[in-house]
Short mmCIF file of C-alpha atoms in Angstrom, two decimals:
data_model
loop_
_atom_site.label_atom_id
_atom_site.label_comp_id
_atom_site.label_asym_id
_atom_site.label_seq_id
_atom_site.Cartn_x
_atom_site.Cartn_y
_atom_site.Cartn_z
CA UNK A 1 37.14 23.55 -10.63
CA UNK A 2 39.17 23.09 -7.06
CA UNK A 3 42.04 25.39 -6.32
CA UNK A 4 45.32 23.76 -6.84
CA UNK A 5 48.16 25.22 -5.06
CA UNK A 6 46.55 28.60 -4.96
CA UNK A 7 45.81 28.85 -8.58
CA UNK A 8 41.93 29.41 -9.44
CA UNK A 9 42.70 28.94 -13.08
CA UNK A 10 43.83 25.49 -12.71
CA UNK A 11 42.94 23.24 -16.32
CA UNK A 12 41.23 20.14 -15.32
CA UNK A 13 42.47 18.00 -18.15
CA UNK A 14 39.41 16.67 -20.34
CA UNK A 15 36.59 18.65 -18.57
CA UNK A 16 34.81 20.83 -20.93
CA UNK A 17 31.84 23.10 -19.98
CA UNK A 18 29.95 24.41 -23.01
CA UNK A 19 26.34 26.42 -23.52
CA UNK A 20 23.62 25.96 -20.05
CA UNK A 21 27.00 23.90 -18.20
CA UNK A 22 29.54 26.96 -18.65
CA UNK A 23 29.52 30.20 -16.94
CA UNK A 24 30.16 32.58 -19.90
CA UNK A 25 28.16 32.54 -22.85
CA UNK A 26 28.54 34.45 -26.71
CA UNK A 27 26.20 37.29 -24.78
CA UNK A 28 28.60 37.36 -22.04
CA UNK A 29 27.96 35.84 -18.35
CA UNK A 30 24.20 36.55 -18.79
CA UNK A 31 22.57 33.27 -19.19
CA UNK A 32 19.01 34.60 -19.55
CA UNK A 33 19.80 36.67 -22.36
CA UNK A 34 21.22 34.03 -24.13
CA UNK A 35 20.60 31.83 -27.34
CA UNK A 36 21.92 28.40 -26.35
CA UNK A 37 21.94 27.14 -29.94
CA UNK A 38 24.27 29.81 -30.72
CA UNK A 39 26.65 28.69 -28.37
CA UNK A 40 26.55 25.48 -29.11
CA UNK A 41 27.43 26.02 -32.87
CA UNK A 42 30.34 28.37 -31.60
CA UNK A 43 32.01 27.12 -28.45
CA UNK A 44 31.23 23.40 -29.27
CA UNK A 45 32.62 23.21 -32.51
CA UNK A 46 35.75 24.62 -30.64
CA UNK A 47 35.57 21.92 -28.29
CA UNK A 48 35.21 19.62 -30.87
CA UNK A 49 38.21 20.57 -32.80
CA UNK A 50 40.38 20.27 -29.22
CA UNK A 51 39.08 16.99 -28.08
CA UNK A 52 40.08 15.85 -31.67
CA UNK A 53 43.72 17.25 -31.12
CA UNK A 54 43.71 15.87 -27.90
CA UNK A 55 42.52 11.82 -28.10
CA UNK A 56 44.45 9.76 -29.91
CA UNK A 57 43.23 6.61 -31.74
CA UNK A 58 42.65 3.37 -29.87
CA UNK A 59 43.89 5.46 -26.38
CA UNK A 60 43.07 3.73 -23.09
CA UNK A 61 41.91 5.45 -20.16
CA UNK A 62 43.92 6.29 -16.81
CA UNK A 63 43.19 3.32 -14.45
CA UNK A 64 40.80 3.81 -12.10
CA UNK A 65 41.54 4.31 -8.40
CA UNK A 66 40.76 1.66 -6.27
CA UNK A 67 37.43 1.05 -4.82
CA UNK A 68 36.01 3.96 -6.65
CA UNK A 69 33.17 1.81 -7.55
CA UNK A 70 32.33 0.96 -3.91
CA UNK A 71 30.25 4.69 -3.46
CA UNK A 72 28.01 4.23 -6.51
CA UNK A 73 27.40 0.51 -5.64
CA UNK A 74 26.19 1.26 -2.43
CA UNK A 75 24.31 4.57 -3.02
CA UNK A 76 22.52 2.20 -5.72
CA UNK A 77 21.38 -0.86 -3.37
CA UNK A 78 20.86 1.48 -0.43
CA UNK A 79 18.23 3.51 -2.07
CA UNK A 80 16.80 0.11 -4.85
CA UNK A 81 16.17 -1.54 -1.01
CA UNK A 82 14.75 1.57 0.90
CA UNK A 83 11.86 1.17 2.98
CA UNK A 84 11.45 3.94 4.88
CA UNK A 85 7.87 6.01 5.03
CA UNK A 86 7.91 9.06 2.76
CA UNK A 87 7.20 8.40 -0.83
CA UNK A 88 10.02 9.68 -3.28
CA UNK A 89 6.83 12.10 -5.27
CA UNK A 90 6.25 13.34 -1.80
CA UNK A 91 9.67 14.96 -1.06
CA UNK A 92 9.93 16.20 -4.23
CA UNK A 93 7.08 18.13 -4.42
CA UNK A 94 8.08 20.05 -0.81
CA UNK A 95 11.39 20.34 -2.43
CA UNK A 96 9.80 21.92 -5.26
CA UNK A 97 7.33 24.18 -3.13
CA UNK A 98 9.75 25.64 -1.03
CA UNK A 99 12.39 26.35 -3.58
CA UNK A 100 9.27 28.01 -5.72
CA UNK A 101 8.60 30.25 -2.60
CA UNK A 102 11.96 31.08 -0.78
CA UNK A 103 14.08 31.12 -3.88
CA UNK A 104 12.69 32.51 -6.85
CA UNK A 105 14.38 35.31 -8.25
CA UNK A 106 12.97 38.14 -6.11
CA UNK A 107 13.64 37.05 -2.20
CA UNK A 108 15.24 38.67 1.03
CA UNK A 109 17.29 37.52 3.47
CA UNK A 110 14.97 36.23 5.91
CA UNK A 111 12.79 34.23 2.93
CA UNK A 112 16.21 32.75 2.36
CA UNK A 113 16.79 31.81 5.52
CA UNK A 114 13.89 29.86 6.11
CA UNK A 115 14.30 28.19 2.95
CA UNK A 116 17.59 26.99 3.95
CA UNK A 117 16.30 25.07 7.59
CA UNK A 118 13.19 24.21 4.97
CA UNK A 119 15.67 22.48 3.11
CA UNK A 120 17.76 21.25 5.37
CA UNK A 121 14.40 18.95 6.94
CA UNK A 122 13.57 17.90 3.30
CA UNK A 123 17.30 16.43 2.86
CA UNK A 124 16.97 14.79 6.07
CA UNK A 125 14.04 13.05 4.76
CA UNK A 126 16.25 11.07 2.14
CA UNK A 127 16.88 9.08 4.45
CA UNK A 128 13.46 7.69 5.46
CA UNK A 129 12.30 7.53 1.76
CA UNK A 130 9.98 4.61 0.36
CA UNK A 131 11.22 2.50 -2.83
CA UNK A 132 8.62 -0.26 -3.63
CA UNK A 133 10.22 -1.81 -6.57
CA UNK A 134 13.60 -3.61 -5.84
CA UNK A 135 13.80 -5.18 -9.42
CA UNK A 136 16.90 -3.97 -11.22
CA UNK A 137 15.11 -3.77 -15.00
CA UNK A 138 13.08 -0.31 -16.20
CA UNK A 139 12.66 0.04 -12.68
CA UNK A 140 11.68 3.84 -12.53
CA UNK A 141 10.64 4.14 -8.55
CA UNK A 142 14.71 3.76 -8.94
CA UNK A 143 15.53 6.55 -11.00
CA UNK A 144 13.41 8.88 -9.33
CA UNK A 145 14.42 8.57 -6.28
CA UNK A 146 18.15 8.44 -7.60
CA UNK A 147 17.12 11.72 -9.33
CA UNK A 148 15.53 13.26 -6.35
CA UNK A 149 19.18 12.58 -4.23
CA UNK A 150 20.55 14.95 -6.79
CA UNK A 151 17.53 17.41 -6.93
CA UNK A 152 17.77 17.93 -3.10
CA UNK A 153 21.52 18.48 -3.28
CA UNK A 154 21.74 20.67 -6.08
CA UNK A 155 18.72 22.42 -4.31
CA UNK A 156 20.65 22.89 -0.79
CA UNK A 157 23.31 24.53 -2.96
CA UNK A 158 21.66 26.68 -4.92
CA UNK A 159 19.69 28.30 -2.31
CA UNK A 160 23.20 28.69 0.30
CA UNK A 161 24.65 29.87 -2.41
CA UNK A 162 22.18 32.61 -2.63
CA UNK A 163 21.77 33.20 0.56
CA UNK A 164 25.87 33.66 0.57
CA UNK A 165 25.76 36.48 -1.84
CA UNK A 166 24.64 39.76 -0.21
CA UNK A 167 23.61 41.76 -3.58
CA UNK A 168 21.32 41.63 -6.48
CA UNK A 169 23.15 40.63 -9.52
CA UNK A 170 21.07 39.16 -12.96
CA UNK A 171 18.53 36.94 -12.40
CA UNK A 172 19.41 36.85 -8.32
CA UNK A 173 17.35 39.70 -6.69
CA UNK A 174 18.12 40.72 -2.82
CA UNK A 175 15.54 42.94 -1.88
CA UNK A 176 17.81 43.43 1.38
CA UNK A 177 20.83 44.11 -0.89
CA UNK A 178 19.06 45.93 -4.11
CA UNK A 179 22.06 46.86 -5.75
CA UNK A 180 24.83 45.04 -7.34
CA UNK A 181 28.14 44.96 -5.63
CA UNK A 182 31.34 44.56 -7.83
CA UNK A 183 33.58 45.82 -5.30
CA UNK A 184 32.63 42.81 -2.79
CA UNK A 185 30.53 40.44 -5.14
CA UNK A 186 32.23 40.58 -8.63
CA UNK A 187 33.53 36.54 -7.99
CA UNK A 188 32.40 33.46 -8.79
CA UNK A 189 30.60 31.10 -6.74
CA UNK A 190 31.58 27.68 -6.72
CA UNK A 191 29.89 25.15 -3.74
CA UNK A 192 30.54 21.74 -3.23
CA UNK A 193 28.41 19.38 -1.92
CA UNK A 194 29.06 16.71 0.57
CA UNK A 195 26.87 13.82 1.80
CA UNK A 196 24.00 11.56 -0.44
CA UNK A 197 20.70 9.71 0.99
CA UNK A 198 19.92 12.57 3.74
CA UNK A 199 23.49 12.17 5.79
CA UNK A 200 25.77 14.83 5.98
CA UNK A 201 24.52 18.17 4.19
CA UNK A 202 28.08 20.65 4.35
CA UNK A 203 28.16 23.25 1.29
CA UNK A 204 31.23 24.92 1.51
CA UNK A 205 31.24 27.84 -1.07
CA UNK A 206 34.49 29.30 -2.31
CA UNK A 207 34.92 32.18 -4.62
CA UNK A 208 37.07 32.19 -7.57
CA UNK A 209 37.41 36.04 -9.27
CA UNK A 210 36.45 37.03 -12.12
CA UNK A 211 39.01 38.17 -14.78
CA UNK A 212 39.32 41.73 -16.02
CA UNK A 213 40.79 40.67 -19.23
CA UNK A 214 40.53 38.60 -22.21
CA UNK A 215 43.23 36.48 -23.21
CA UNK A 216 43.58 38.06 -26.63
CA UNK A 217 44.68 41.52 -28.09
CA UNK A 218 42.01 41.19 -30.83
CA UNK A 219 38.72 42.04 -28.20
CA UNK A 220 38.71 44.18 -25.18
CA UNK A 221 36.97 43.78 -21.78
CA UNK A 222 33.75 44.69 -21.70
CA UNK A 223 33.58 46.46 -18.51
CA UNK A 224 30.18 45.94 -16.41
CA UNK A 225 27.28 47.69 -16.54
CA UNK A 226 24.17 48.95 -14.63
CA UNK A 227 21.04 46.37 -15.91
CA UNK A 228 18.02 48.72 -16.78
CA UNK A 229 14.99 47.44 -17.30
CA UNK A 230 12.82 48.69 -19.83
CA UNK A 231 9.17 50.09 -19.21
CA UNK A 232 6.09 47.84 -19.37
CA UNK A 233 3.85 48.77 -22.67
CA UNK A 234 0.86 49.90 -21.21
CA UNK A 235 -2.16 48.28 -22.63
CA UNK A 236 -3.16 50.33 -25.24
CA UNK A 237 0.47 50.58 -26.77
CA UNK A 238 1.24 46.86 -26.04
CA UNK A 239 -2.35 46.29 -28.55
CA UNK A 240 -1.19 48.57 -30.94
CA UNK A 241 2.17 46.91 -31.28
CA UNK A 242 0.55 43.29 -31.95
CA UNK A 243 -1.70 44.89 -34.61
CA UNK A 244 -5.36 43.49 -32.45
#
């Protein structure tokens, strides 16, 4: 996931990605277009067999470091003892409106823009949010608002990462940048996320490439191609074809 010494292609030993969590997919890297069920049956009965090569009967897990625990415990009482004066339904519906509006699939460069200071005011408000329940069983004014923390973040990412790319490319439409770039865009886009409870807010983005190869002689690259989009039946056809 991070670079190590240079090398995008670093293993992270015991992280596997499969079906809506990996970015290729049986179809290819178009996600859309994709039956998830399929690639369930085929990439996680691969990662089944490996994870059986790979743990060993009554194995222990690596130690963990110390004081990892100290993050979670806080970001849990923090927000289980918040008392500020937004409601956590509140900031998740503007969350929700202003991703819905400045980054949909079809946006420009200024609609992005505005989402991003948009967003940047909503994560801010984290940190004046309103828990009422501080009891620690089926409490789900908890949840939600623990939820919410990683709505908002995954939100300020995926909308500076789209703002980052200057192209259209899938299901990410530029109307500033209508055509897909592979010279400049064909990369990866990975952002990480820094900060919790409406402090901090940094996204750097890096951009691993994308291979040109398989890593087998028994299929060849399937080298990109232009997306067309079909024709709209009109409605005459489209009522003939569903026999009304």
């Amino acid at each position: 996931v991070n670079l190590v010494d240079g090398n995008p292609d670093t293993v992270v030993p015991g992280l596997f990605a499969v079906g809506e969590a990996a970015c290729d997919s049986v179809h290819g890297a178009n996600r859309l277009g994709s039956n998830s069920l399929i690639d369930l049956v085929v990439f996680g009965r691969a990662t089944g067999k490996r994870i059986a090569d790979i743990c060993k009967p009554n194995g222990t897990h690596n130690p963990l470091p110390k004081g990892s625990e100290e993050l979670s415990l806080t970001r849990l009482d923090t927000f289980r003892n918040a008392s500020g004066s937004i409601p956590t339904a509140e900031i998740r519906g503007e969350m929700q409106r202003t991703m819905q509006k400045h980054c949909a699939v079809f946006r420009d460069n200024a609609l992005l823009t505005e989402g991003q200071s948009l967003m940047s005011g909503i994560y801010k408000k984290m940190a004046d949010v309103q828990v009422n329940d501080r009891s620690l069983i089926w409490n789900t004014d908890l949840i939600e608002t623990l939820e919410l923390d990683n709505l908002v973040a995954q939100a300020v990412v995926t909308i500076d990462s789209a703002a980052n790319r200057k192209e259209s490319r899938g299901a990410h439409v530029n109307e500033d940048h209508p055509d897909r770039d592979d010279a400049g865009w064909m990369k990866h886009t990975i952002t990480t996320f820094t900060g919790w409870g409406g402090v901090g807010r940094a996204t750097p983005i890096d951009s691993p490439p994308v291979h040109d190869y398989t890593p087998t002689d028994e299929v060849e690259y399937i080298q990109p191609k232009k997306r067309v989009e079909q024709a709209a039946l009109s409605p005459a056809r489209a009522k003939k074809r569903s026999g009304r």
